[in-house]
CSV table of N, CA, C and O in Angstrom, one decimal:
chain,number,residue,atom,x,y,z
A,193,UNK,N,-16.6,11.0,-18.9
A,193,UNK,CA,-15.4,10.2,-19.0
A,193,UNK,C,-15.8,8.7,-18.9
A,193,UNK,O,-16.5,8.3,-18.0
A,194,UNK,N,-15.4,7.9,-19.9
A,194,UNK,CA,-15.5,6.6,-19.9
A,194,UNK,C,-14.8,5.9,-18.9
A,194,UNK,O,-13.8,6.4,-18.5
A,195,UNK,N,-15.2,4.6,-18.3
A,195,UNK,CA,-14.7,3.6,-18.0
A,195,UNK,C,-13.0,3.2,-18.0
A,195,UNK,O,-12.8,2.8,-19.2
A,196,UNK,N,-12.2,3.2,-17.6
A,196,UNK,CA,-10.7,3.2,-17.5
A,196,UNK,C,-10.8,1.5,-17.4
A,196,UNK,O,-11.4,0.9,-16.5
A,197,UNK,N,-9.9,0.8,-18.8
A,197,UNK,CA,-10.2,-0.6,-18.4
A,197,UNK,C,-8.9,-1.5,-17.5
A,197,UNK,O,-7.7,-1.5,-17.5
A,198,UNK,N,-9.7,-2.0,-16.8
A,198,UNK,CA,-8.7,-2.8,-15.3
A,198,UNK,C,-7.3,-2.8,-15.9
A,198,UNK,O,-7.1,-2.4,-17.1
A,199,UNK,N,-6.3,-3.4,-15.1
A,199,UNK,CA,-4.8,-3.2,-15.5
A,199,UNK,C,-4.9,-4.8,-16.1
A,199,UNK,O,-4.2,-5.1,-17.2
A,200,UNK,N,-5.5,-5.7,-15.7
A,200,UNK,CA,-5.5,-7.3,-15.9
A,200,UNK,C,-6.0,-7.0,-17.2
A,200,UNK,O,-5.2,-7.4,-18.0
A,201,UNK,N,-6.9,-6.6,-17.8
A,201,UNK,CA,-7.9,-7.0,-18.8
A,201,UNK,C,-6.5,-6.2,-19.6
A,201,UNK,O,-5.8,-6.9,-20.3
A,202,UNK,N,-6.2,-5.5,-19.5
A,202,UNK,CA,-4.7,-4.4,-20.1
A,202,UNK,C,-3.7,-6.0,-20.6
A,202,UNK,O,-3.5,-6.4,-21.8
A,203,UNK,N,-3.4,-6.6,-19.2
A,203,UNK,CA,-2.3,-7.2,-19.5
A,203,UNK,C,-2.8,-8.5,-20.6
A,203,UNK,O,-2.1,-8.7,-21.6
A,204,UNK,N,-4.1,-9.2,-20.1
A,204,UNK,CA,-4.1,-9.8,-21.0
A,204,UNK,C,-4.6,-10.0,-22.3
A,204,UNK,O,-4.5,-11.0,-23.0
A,205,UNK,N,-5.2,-8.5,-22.6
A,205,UNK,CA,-5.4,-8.5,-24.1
A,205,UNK,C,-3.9,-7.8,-24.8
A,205,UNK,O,-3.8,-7.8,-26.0
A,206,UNK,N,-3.1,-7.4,-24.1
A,206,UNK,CA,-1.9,-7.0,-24.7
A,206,UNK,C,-0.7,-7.7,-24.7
A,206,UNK,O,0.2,-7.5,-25.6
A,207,UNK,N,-0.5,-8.4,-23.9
A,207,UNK,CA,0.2,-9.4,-23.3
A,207,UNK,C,0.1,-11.0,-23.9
A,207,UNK,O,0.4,-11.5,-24.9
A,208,UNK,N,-0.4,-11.6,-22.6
A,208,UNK,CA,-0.9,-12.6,-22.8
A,208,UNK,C,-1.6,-13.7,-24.0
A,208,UNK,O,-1.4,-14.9,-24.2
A,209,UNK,N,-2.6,-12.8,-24.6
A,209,UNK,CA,-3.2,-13.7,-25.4
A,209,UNK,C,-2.5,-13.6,-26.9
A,209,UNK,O,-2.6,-14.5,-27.8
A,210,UNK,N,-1.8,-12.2,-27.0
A,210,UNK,CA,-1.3,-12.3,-28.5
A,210,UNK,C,0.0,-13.4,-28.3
A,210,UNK,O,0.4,-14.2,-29.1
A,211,UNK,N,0.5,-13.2,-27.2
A,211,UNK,CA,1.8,-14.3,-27.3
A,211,UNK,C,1.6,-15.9,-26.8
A,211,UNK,O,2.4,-16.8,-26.7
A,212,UNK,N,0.2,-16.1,-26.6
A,212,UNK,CA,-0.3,-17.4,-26.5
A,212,UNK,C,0.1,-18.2,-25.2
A,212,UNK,O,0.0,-19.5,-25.1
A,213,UNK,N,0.5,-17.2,-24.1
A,213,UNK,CA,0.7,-17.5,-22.9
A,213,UNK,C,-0.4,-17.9,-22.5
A,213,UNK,O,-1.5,-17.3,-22.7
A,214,UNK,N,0.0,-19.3,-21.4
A,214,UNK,CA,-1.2,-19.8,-20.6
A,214,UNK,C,-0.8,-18.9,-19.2
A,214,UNK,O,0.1,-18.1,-19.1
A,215,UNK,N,-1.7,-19.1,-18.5
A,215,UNK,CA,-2.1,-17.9,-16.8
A,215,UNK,C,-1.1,-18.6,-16.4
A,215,UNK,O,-0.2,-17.9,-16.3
A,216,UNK,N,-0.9,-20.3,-16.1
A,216,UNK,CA,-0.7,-20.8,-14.9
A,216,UNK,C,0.9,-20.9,-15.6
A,216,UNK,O,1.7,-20.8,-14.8
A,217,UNK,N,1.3,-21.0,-16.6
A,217,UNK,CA,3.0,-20.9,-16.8
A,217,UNK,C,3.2,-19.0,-16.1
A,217,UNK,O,3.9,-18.8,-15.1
A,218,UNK,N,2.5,-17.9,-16.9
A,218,UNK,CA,2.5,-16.6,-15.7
A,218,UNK,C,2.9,-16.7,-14.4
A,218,UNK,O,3.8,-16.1,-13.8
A,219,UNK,N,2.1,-17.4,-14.1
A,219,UNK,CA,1.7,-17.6,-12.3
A,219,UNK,C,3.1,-17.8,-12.2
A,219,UNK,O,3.9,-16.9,-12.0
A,220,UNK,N,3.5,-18.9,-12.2
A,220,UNK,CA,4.9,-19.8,-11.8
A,220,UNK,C,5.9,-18.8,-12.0
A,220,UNK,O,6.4,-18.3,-11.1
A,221,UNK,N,6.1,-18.5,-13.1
A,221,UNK,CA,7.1,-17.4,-13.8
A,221,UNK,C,7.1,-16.1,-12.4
A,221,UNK,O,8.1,-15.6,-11.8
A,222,UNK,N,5.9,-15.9,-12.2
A,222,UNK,CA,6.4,-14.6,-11.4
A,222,UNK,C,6.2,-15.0,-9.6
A,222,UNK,O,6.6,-14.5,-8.6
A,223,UNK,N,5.5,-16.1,-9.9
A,223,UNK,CA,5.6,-17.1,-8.3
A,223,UNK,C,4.2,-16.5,-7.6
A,223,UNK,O,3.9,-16.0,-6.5
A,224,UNK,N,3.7,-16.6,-8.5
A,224,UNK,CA,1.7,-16.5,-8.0
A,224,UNK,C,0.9,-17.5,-8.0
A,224,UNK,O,0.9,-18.2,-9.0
A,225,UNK,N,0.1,-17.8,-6.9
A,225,UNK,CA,-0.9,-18.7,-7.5
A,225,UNK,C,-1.6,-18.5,-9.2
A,225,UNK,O,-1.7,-17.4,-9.8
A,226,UNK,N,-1.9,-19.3,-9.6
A,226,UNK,CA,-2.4,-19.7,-10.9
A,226,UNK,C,-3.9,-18.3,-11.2
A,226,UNK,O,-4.1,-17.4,-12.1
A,227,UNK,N,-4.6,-18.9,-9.6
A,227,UNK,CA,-6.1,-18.2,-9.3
A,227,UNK,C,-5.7,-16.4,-8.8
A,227,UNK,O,-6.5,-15.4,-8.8
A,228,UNK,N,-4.4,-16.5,-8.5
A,228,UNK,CA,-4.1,-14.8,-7.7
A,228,UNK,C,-4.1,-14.2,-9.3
A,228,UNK,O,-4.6,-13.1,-9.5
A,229,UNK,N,-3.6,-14.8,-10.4
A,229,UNK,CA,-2.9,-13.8,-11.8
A,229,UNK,C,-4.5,-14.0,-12.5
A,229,UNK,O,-5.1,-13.0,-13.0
A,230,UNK,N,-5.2,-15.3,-12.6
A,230,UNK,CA,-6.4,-15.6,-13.3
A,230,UNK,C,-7.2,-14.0,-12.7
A,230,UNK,O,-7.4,-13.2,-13.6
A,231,UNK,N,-7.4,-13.8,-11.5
A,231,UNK,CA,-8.3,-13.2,-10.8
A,231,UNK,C,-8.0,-11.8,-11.6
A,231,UNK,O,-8.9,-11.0,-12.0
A,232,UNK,N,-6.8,-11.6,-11.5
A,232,UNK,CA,-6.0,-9.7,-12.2
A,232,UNK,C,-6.5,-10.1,-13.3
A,232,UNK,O,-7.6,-9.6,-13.5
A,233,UNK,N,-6.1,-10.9,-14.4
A,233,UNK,CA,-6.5,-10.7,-15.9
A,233,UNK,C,-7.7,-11.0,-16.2
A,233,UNK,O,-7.9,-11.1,-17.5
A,234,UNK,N,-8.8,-11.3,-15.5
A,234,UNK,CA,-10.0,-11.0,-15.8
A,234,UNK,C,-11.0,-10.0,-14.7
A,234,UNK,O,-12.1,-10.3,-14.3
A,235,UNK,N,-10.1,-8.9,-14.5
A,235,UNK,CA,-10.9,-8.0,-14.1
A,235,UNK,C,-11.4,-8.2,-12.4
A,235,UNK,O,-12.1,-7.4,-11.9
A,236,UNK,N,-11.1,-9.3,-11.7
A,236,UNK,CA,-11.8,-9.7,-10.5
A,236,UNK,C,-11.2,-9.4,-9.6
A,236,UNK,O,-11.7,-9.9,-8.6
A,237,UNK,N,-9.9,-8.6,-9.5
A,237,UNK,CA,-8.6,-8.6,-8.6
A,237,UNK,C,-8.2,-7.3,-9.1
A,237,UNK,O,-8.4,-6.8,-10.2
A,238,UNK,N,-7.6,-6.8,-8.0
A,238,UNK,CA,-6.6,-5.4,-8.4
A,238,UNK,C,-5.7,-5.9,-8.7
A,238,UNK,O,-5.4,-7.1,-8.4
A,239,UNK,N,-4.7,-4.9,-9.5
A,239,UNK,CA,-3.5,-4.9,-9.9
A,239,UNK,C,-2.5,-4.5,-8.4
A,239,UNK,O,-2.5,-3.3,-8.0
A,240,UNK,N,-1.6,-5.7,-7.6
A,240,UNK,CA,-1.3,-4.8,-6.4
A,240,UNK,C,0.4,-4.7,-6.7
A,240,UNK,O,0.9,-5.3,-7.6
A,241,UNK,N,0.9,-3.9,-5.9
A,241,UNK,CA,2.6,-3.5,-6.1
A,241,UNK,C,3.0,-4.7,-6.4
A,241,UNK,O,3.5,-4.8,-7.5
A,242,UNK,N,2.8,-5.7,-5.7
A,242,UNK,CA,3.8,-7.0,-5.9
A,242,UNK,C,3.7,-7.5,-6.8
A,242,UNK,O,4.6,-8.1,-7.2
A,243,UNK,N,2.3,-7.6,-7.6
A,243,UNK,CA,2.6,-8.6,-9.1
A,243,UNK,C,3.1,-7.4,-10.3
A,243,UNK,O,3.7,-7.6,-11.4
A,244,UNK,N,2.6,-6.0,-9.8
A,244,UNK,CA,3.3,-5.1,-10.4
A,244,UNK,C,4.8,-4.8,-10.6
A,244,UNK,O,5.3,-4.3,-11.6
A,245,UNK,N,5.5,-5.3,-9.4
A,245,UNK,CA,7.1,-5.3,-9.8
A,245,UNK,C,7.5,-6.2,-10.0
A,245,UNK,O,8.7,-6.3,-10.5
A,246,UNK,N,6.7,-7.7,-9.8
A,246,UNK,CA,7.2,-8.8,-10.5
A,246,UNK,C,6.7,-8.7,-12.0
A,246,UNK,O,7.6,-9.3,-12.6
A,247,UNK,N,5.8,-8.2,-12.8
A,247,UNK,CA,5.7,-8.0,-14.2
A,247,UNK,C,6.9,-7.0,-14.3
A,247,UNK,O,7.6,-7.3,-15.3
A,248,UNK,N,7.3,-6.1,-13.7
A,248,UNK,CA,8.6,-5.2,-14.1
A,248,UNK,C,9.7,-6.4,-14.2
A,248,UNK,O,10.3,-6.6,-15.2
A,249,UNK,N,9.8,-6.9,-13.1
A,249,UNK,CA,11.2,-7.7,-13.2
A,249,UNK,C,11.1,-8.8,-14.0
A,249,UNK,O,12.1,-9.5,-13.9
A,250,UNK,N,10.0,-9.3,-15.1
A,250,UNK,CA,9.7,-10.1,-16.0
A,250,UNK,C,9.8,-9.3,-17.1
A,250,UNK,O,9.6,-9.9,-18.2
A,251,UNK,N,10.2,-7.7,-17.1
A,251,UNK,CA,10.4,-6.9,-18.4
A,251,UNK,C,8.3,-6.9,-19.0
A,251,UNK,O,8.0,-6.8,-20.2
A,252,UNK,N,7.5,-6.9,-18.1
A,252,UNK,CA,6.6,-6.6,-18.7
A,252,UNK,C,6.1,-5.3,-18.4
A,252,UNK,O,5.2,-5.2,-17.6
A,253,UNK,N,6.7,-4.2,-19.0
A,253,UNK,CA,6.4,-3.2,-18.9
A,253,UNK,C,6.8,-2.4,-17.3
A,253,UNK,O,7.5,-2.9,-16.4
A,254,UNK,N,6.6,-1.9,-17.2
A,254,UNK,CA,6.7,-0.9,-15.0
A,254,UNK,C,6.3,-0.9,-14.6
A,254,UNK,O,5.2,-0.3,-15.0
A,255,UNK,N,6.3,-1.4,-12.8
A,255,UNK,CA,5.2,-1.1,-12.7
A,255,UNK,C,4.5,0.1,-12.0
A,255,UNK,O,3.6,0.0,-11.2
A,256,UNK,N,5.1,1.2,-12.3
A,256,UNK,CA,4.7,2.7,-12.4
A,256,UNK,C,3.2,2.7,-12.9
A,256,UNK,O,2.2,3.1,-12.4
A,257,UNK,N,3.7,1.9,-14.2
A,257,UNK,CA,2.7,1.9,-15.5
A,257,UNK,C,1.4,0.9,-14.7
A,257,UNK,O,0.2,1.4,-14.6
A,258,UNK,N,1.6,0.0,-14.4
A,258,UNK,CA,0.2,-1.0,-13.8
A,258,UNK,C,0.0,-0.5,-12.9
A,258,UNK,O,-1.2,-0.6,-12.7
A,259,UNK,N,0.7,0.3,-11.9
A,259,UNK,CA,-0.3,0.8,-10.6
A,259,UNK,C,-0.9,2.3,-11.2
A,259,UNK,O,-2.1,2.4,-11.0
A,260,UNK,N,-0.3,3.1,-11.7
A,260,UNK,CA,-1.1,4.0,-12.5
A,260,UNK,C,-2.7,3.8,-12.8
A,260,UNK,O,-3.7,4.2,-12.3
A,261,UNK,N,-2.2,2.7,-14.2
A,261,UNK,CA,-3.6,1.9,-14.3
A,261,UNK,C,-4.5,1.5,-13.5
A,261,UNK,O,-5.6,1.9,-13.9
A,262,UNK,N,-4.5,0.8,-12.3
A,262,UNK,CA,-4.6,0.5,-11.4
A,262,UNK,C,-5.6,2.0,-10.8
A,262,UNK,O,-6.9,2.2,-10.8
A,263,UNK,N,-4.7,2.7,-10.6
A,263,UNK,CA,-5.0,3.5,-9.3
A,263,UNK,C,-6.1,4.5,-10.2
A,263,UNK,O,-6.9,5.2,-9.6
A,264,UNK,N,-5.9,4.5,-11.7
A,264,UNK,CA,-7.1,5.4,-12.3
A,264,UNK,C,-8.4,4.4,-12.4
A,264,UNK,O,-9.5,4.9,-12.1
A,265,UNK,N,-8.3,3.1,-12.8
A,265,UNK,CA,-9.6,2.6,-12.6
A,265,UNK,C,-10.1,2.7,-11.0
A,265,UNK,O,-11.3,2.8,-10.7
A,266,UNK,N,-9.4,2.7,-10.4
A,266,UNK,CA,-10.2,3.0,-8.6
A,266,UNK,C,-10.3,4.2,-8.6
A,266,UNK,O,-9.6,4.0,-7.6
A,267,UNK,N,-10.5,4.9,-8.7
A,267,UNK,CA,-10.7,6.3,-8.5
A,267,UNK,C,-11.9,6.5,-9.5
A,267,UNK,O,-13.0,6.8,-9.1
A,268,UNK,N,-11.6,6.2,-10.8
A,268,UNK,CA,-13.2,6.1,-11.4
A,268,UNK,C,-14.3,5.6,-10.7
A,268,UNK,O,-15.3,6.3,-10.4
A,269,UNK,N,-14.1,4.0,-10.6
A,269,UNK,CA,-15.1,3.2,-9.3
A,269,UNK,C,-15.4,3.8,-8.3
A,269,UNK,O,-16.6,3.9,-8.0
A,270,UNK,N,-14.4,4.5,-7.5
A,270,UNK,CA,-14.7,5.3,-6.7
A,270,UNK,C,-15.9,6.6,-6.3
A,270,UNK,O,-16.6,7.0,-5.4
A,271,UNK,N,-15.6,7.1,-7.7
A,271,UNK,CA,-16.7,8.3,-8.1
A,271,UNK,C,-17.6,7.5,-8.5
A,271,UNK,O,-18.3,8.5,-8.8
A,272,UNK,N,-18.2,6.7,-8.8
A,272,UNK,CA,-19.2,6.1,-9.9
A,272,UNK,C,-20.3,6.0,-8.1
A,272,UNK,O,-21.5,6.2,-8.2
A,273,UNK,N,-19.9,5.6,-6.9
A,273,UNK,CA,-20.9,5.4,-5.7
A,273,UNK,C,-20.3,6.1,-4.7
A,273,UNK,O,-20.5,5.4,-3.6
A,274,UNK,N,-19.7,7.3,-4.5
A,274,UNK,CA,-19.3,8.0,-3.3
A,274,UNK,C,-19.7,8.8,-3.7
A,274,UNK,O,-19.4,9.2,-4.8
A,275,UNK,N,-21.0,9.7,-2.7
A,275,UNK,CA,-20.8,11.0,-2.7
A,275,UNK,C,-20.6,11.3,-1.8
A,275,UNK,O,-21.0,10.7,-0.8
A,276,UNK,N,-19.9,12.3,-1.6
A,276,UNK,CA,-19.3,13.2,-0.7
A,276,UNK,C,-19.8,14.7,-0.3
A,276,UNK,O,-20.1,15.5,-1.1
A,277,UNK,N,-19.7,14.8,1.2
A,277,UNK,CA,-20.4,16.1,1.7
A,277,UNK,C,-19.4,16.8,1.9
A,277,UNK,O,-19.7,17.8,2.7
A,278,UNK,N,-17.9,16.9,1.6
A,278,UNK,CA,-17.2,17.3,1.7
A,278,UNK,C,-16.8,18.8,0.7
A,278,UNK,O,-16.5,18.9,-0.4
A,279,UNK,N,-17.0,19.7,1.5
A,279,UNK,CA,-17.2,21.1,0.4
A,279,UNK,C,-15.5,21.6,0.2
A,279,UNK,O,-14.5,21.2,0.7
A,280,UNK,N,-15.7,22.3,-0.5
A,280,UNK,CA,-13.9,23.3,-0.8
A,280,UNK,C,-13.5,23.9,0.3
A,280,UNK,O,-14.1,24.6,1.1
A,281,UNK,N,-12.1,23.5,0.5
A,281,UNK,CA,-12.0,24.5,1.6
A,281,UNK,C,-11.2,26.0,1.1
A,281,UNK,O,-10.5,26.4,0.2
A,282,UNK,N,-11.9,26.3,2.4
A,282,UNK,CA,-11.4,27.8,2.2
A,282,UNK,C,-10.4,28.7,2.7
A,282,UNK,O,-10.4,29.4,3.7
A,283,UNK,N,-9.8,28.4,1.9
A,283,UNK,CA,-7.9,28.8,2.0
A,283,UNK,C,-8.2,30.2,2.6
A,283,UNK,O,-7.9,30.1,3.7
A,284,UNK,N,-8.7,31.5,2.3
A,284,UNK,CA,-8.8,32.7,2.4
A,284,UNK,C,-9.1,32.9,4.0
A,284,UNK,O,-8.7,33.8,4.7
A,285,UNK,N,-10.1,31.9,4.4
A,285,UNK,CA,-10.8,32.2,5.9
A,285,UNK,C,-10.4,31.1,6.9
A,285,UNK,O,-10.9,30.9,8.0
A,286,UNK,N,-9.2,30.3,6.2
A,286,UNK,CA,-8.8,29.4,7.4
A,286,UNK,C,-7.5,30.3,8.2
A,286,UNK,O,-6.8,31.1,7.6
A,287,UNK,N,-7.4,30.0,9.7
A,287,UNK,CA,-6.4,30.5,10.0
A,287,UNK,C,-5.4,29.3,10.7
A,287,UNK,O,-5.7,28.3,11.4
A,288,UNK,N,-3.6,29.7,10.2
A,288,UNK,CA,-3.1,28.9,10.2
A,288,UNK,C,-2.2,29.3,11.4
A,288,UNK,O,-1.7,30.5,11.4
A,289,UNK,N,-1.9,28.6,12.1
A,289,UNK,CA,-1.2,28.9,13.7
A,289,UNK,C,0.4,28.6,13.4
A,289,UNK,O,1.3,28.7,14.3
C-alpha cells in the first residue's frame, strides 16, 4: 500500500492553489494563525477537528472527509515504525464472567 497523501497537501493542491488563494487570507477566513494553516498545507501539521469544521463551515468540503484523511495517513505512519508484540486474541479460550 502506498503512502496516503496528508489532508493539507489534499487541501492545497485541490483547493488553494487552483483558486489562487493566499494561506494568510485562509488563516483569517477561518480565524487561524497564518503559520497554524501554512503548517497543515504543507504536510508539517495534522489536520485537527477544528480547522476541519471550520473548512466545513467555509463549504470546503466535511470535515468527516479531512479527518478521514487525516486519520488514514496516521495510521499508515503509524505502521511504517510500530511493531507490535501484540498477538490475536483468542475469542474461543477467553473466558467471559
Amino acid at each position: 500500500m502506498r503512502k496516503p497523501t496528508h489532508p493539507g497537501i489534499i487541501l492545497f493542491d485541490g483547493f488553494i492553489e487552483p483558486h489562487n488563494i493566499q494561506i494568510t487570507k485562509l488563516a483569517q477566513h477561518l480565524g487561524f494563525s497564518r503559520e497554524t494553516i501554512s503548517r497543515v498545507v504543507h504536510g508539517k501539521a495534522p489536520m485537527t477537528a477544528n480547522i476541519a469544521l471550520a473548512l466545513e463551515d467555509a463549504g470546503i468540503s466535511t470535515a468527516k472527509l479531512w479527518l478521514g484523511l487525516q486519520s488514514a495517513y496516521d495510521v499508515w505512519e503509524l505502521k511504517q515504525h510500530r511493531q507490535s508484540t501484540i498477538k490475536p486474541f483468542d475469542f474461543d479460550t477467553a473466558a467471559f464472567a
